[in-house]
CSV table of N, CA and C in Angstrom, one decimal:
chain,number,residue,atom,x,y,z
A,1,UNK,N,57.9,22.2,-37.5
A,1,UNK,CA,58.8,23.3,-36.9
A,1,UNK,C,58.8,23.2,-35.4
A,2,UNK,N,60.0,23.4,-34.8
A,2,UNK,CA,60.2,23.2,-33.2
A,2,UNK,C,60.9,24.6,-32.8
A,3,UNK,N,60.2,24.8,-31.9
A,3,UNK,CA,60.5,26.0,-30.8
A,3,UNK,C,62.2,26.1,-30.3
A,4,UNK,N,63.3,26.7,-30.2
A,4,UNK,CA,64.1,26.2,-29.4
A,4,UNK,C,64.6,27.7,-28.9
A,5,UNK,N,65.3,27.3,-27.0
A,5,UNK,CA,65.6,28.8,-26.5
A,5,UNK,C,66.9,28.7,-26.9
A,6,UNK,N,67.4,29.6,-26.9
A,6,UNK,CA,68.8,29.9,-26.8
A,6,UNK,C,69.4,30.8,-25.9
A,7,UNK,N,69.4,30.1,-25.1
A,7,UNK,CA,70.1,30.5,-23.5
A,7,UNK,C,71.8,30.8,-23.2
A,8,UNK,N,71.5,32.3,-23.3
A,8,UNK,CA,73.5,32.7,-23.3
A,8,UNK,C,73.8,33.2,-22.3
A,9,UNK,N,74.7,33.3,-21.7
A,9,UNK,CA,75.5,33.9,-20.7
A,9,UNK,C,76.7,35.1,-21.6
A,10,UNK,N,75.8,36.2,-21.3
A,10,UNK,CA,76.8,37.6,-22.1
A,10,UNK,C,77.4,38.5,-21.4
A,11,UNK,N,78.7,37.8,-21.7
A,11,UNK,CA,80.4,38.5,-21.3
A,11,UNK,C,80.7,39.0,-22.0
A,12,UNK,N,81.0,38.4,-23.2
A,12,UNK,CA,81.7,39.0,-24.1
A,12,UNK,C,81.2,39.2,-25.4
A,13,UNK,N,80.6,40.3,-25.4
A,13,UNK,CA,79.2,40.9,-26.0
A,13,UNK,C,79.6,40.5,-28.1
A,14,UNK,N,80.7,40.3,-28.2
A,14,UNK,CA,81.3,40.2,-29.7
A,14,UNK,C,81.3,38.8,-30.0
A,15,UNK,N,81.7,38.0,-29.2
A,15,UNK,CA,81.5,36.6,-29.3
A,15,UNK,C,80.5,35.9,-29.3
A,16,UNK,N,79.7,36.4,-28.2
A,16,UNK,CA,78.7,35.8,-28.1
A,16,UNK,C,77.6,35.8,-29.5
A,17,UNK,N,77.8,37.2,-29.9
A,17,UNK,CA,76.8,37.3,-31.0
A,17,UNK,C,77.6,36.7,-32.1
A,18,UNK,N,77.9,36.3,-32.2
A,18,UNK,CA,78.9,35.2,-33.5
A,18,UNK,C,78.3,33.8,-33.3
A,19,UNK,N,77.9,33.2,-32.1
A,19,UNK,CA,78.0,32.1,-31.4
A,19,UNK,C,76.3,32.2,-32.2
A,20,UNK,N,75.6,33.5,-31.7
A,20,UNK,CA,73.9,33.5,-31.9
A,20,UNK,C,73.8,33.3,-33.1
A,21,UNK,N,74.6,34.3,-33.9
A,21,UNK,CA,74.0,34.1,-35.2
A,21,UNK,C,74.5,33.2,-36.2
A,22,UNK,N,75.2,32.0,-35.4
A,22,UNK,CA,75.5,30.5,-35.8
A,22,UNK,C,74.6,29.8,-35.6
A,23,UNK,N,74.3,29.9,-34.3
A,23,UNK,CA,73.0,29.2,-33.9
A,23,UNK,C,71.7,29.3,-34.5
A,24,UNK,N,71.1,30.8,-35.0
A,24,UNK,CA,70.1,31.2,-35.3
A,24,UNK,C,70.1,30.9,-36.8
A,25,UNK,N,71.3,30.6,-37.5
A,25,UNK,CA,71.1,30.6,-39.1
A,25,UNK,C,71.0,28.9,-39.1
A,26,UNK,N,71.6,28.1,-37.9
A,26,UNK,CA,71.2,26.6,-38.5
A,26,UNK,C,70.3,26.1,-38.0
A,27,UNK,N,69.6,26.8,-37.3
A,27,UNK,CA,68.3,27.0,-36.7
A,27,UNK,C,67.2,26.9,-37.6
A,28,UNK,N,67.5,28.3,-38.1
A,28,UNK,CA,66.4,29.2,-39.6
A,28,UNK,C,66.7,27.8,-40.4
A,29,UNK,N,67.6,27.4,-40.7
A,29,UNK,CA,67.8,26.4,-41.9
A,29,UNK,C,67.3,25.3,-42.2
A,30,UNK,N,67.3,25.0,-40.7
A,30,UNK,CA,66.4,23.9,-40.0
A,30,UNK,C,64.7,24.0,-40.0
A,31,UNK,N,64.1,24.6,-40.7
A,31,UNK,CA,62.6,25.5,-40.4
A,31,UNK,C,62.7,25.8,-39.1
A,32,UNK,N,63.1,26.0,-38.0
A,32,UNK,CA,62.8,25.8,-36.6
A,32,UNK,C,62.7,27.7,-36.3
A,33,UNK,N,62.6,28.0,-35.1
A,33,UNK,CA,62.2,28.6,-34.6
A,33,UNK,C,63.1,29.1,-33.4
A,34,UNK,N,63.2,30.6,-33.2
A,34,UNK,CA,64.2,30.6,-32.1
A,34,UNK,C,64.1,31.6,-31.0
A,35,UNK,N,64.0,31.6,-29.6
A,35,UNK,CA,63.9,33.1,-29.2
A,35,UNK,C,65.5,32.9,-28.7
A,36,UNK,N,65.4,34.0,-27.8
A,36,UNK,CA,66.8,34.2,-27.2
A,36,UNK,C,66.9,34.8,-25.6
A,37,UNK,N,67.1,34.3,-24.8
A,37,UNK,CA,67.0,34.2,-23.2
A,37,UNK,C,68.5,34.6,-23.2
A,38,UNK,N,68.7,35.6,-21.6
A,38,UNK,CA,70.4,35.9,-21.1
A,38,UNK,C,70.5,35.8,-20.0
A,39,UNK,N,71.0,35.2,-19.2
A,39,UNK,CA,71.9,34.9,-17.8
A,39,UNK,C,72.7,35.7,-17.4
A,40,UNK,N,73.1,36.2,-16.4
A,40,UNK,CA,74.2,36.1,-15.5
A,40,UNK,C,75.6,35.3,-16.1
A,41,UNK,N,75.5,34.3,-16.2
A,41,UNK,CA,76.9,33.5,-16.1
A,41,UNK,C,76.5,32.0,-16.6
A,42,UNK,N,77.9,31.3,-17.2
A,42,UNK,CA,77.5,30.2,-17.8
A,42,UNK,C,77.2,29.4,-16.8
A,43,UNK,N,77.1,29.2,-14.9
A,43,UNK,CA,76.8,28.9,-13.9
A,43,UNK,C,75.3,28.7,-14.4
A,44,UNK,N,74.8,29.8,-14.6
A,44,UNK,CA,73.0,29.9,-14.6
A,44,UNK,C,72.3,29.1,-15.9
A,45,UNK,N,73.4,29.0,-16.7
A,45,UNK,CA,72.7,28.4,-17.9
A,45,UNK,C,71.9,26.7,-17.5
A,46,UNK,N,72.7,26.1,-17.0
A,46,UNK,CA,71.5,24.8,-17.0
A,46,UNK,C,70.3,25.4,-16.1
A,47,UNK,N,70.5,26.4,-14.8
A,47,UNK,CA,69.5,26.6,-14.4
A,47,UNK,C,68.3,27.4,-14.7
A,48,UNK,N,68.4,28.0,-15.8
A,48,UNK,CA,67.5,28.9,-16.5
A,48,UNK,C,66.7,27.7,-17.6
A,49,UNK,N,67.5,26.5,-18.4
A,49,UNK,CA,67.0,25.7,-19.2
A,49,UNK,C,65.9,24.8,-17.5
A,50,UNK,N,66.4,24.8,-16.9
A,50,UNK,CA,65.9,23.4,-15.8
A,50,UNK,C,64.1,24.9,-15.7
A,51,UNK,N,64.1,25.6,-15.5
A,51,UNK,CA,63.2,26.5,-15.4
A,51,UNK,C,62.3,26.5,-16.4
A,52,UNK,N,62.9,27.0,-17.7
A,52,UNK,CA,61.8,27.2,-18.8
A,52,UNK,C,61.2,25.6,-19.1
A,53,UNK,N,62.1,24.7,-19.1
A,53,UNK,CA,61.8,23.2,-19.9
A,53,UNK,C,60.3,22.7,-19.3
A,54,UNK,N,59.9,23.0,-18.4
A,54,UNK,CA,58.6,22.5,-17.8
A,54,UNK,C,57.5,23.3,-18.5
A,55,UNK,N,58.0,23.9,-18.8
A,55,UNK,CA,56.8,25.0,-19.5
A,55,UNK,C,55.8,24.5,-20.3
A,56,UNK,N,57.1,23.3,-21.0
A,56,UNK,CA,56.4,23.2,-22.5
A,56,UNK,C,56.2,24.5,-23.7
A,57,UNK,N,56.7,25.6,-23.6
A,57,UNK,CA,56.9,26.7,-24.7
A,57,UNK,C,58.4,26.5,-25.4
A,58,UNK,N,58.8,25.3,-25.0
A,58,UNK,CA,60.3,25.4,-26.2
A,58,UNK,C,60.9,23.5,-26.0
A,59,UNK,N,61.5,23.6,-27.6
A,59,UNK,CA,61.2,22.1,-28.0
A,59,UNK,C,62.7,21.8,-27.3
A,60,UNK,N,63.3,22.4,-27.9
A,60,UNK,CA,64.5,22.1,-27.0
A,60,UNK,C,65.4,23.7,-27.1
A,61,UNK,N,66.9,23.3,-26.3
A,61,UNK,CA,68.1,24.5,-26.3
A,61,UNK,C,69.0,25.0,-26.5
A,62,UNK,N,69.7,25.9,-26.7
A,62,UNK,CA,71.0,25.7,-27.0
A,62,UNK,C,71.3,26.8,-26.2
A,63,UNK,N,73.1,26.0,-25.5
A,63,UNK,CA,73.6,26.8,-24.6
A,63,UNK,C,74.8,27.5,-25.4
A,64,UNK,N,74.4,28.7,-24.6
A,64,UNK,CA,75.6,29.6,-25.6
A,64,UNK,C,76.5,30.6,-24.4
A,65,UNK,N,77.7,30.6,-24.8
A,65,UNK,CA,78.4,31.2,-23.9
A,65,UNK,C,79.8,31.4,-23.8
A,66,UNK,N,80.7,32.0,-23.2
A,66,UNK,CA,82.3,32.2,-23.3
A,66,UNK,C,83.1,32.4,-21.7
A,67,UNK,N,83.7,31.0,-22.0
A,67,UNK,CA,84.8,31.1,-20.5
A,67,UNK,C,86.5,31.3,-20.4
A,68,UNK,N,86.7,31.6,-20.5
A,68,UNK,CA,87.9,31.9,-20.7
A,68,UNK,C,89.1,31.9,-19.6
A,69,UNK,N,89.9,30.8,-19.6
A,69,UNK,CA,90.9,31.3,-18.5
A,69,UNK,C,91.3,32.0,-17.8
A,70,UNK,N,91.6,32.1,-16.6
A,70,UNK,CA,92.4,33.3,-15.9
A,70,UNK,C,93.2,32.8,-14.7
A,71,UNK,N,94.0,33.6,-14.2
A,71,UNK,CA,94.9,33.1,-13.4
A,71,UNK,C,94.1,32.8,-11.9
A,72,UNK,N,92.8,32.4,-11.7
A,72,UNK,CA,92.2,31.6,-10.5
A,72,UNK,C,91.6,30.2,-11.1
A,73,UNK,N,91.4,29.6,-9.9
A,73,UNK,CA,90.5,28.6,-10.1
A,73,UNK,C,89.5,28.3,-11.2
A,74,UNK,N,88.5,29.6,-11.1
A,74,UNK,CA,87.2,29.8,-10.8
A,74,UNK,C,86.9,29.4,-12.7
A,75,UNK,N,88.4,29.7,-13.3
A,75,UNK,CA,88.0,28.5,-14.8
A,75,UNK,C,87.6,27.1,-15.0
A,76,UNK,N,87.5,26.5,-13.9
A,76,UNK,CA,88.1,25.0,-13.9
A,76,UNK,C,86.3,25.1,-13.6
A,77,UNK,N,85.8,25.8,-12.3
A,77,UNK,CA,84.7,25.4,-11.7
A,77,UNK,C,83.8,25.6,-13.0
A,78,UNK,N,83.7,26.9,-13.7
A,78,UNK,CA,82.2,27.5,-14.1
A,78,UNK,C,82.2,26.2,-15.6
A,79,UNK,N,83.7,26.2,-16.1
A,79,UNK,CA,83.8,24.9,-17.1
A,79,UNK,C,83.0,23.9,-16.6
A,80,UNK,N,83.5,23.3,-15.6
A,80,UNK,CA,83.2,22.0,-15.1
A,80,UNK,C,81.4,22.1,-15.1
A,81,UNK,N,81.6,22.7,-14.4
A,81,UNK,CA,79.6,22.4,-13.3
A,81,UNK,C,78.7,23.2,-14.7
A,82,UNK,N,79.0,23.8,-15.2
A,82,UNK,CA,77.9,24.3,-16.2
A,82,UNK,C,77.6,23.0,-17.2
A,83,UNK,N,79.0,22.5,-17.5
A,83,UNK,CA,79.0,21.3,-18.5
A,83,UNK,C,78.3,19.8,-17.7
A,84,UNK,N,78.4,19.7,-16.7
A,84,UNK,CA,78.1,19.0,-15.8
A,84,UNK,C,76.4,19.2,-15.6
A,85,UNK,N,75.7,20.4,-15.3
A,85,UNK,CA,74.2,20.8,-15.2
A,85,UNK,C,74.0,20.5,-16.7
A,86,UNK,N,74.5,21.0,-17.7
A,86,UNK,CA,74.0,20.6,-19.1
A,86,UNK,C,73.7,19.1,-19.4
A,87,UNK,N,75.0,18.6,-18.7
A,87,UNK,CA,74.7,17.0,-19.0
A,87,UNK,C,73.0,16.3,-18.4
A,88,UNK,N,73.1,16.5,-17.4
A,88,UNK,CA,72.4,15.9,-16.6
A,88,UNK,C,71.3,16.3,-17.0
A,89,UNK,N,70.7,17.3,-17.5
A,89,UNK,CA,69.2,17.8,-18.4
A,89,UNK,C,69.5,17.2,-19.1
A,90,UNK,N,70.4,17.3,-20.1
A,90,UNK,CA,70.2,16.0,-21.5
A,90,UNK,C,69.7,14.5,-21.3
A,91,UNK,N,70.6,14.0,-20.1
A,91,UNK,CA,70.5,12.7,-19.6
A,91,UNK,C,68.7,12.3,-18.8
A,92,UNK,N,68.3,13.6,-18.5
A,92,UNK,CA,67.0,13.4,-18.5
A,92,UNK,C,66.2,13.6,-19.2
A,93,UNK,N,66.7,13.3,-20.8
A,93,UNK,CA,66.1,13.7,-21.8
A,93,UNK,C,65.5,15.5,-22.5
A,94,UNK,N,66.5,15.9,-22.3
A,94,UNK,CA,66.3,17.0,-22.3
A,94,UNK,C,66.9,17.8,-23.6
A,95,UNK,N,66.6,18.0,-24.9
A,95,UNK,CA,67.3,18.4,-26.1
A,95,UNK,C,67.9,19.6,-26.4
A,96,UNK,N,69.2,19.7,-25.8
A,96,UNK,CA,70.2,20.5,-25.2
A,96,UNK,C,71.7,20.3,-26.1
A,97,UNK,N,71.9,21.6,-26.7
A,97,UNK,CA,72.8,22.1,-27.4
A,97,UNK,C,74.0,22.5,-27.1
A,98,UNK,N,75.5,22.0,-26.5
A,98,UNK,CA,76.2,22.7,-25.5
A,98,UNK,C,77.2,23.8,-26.5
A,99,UNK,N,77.0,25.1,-26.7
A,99,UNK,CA,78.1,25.9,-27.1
A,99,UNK,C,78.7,26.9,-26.3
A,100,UNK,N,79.2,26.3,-25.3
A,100,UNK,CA,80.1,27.1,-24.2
A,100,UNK,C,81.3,26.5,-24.3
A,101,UNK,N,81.6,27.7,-24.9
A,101,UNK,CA,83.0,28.0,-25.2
A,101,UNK,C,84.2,28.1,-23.8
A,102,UNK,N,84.9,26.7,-23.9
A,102,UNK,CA,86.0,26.8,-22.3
A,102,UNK,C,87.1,26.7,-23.4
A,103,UNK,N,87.7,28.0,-23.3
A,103,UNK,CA,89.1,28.2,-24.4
A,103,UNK,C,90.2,28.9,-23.2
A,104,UNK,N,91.2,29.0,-24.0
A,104,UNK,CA,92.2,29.6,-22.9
A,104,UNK,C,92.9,31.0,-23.2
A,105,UNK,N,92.4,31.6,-24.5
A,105,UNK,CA,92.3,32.8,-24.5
A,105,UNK,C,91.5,33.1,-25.7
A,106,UNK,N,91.3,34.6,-26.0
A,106,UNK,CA,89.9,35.6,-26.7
A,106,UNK,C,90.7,34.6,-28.2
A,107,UNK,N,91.7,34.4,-28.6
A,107,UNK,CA,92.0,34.3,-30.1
A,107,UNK,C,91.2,33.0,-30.5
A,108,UNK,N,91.8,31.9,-29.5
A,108,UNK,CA,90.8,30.6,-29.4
A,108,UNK,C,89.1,30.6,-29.8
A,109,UNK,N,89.1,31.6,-28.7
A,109,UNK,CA,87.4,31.7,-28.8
A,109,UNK,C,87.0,32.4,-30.0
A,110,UNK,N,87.7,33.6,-30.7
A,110,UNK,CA,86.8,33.8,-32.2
A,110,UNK,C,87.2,33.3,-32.8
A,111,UNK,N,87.9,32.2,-33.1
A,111,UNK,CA,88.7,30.7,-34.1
A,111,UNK,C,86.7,30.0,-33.9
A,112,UNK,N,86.5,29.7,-32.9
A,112,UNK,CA,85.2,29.0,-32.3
A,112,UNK,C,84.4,29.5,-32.3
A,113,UNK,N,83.9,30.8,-32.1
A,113,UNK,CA,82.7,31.1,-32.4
A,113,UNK,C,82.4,32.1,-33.8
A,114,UNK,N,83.1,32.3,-34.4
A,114,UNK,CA,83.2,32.6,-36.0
A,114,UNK,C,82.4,31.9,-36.6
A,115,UNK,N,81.0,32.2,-37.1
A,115,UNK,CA,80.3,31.2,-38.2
A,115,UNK,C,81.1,31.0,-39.5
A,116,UNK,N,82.0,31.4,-39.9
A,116,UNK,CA,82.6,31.4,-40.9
A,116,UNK,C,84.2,30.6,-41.0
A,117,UNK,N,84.2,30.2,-39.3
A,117,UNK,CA,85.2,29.2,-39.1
A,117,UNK,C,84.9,28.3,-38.3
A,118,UNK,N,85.0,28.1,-36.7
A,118,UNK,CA,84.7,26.9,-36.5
A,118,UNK,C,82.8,26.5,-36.3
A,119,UNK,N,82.1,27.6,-36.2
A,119,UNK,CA,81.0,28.2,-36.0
A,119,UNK,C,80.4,27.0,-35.0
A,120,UNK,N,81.2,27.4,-33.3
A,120,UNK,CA,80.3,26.2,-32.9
A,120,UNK,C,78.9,26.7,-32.0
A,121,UNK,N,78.4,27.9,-32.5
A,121,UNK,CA,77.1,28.0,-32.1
A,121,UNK,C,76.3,27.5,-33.3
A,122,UNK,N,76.5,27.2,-34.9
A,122,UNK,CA,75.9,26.4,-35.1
A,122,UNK,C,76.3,25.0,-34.6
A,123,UNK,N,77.2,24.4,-34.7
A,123,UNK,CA,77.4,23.0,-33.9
A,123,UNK,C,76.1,22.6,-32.7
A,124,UNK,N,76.3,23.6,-31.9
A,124,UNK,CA,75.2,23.3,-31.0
A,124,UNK,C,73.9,23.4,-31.2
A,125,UNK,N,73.9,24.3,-32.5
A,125,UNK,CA,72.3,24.2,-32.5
A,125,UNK,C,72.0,23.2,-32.7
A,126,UNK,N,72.7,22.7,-34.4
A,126,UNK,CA,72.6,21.2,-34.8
A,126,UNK,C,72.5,19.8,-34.3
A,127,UNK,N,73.3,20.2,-33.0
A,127,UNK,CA,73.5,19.2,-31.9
A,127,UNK,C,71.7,19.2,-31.1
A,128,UNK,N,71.4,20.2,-30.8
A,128,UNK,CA,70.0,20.2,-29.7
A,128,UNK,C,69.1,19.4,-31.1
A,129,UNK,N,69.2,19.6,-32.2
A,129,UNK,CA,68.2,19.8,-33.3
A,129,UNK,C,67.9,18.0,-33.1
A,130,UNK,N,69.4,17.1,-33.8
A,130,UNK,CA,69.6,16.0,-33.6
A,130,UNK,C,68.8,15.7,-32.4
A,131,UNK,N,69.3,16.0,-31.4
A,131,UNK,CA,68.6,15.5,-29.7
A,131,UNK,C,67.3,15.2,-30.1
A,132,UNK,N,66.4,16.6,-30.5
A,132,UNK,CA,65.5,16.5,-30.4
A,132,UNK,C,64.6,15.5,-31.3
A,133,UNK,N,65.5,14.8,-32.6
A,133,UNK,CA,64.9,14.0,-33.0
A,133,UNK,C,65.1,12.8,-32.7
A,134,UNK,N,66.1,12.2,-32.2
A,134,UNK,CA,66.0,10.7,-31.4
A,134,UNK,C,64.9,10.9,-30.3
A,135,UNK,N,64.7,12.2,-29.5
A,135,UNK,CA,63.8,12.1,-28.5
A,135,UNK,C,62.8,11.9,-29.4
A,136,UNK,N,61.9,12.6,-30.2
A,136,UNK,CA,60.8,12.3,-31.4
A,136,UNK,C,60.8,10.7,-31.6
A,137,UNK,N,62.2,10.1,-31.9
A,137,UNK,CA,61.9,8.7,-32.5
A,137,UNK,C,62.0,7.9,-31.6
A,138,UNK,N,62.0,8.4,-30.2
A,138,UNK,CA,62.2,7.2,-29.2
A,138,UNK,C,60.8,7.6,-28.5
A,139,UNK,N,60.1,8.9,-28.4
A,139,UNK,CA,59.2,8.6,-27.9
A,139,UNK,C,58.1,8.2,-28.4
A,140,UNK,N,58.1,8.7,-29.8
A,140,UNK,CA,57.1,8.2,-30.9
A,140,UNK,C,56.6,6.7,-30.8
């Protein structure tokens, strides 16, 4: 059984919990283990995982969260650089789940975070779970 956080960024208090309890049931399914950590913004998400991961108290993560277009920029950035900080913890071996949601409007996003349709906070869990076992078989 492996520890994993699930690190969300909560805007939008309806989605998000769709997103968790995707995450949390392929989680549970998985024997594993889960707490649940909140941010500020999907900005802070890699930096809250870059924090706890030294700890050693969690096997690996999953990023949970909702971005949603709007008529500024500031879609393009928090998309980009959050998915960008996620990468690069993985890339440093780091067993990381991405379910941040960059949709272009609210109907998109409960299409996506619906466990009963596209349910991509299980996706992600499943995704960190996987990580975590190539890491197990490469470091073993």
């Amino acid at each position: 059984m492996a520890k994993f956080l699930i690190v969300e960024a909560r805007f939008y208090d309806h989605l998000n919990d769709m997103l968790n309890e995707g995450a949390r049931t392929a989680l549970q399914a998985a024997g594993h283990e889960a707490e649940i950590l909140t941010v500020p913004g999907a900005l802070e998400i890699p930096g809250a995982i870059a924090l706890a991961e030294p700890t050693g108290l969690y096997d690996g993560f999953v990023a949970i969260g909702v971005v949603i277009r709007g008529e500024t920029y500031h879609f393009e950035i928090v998309a980009g650089e959050s998915a960008r900080g996620i990468m690069a913890l993985t890339m440093d071996g780091i067993a990381i789940g991405n379910g941040i949601l960059t949709v272009e409007n609210e109907e998109q996003a409960l299409v996506r975070a619906d466990p009963a349709q596209k349910d991509k906070g299980g996706e992600a869990a499943k995704a960190a779970i996987a990580l975590l076992n190539l890491r197990s078989r490469f470091d073993g």
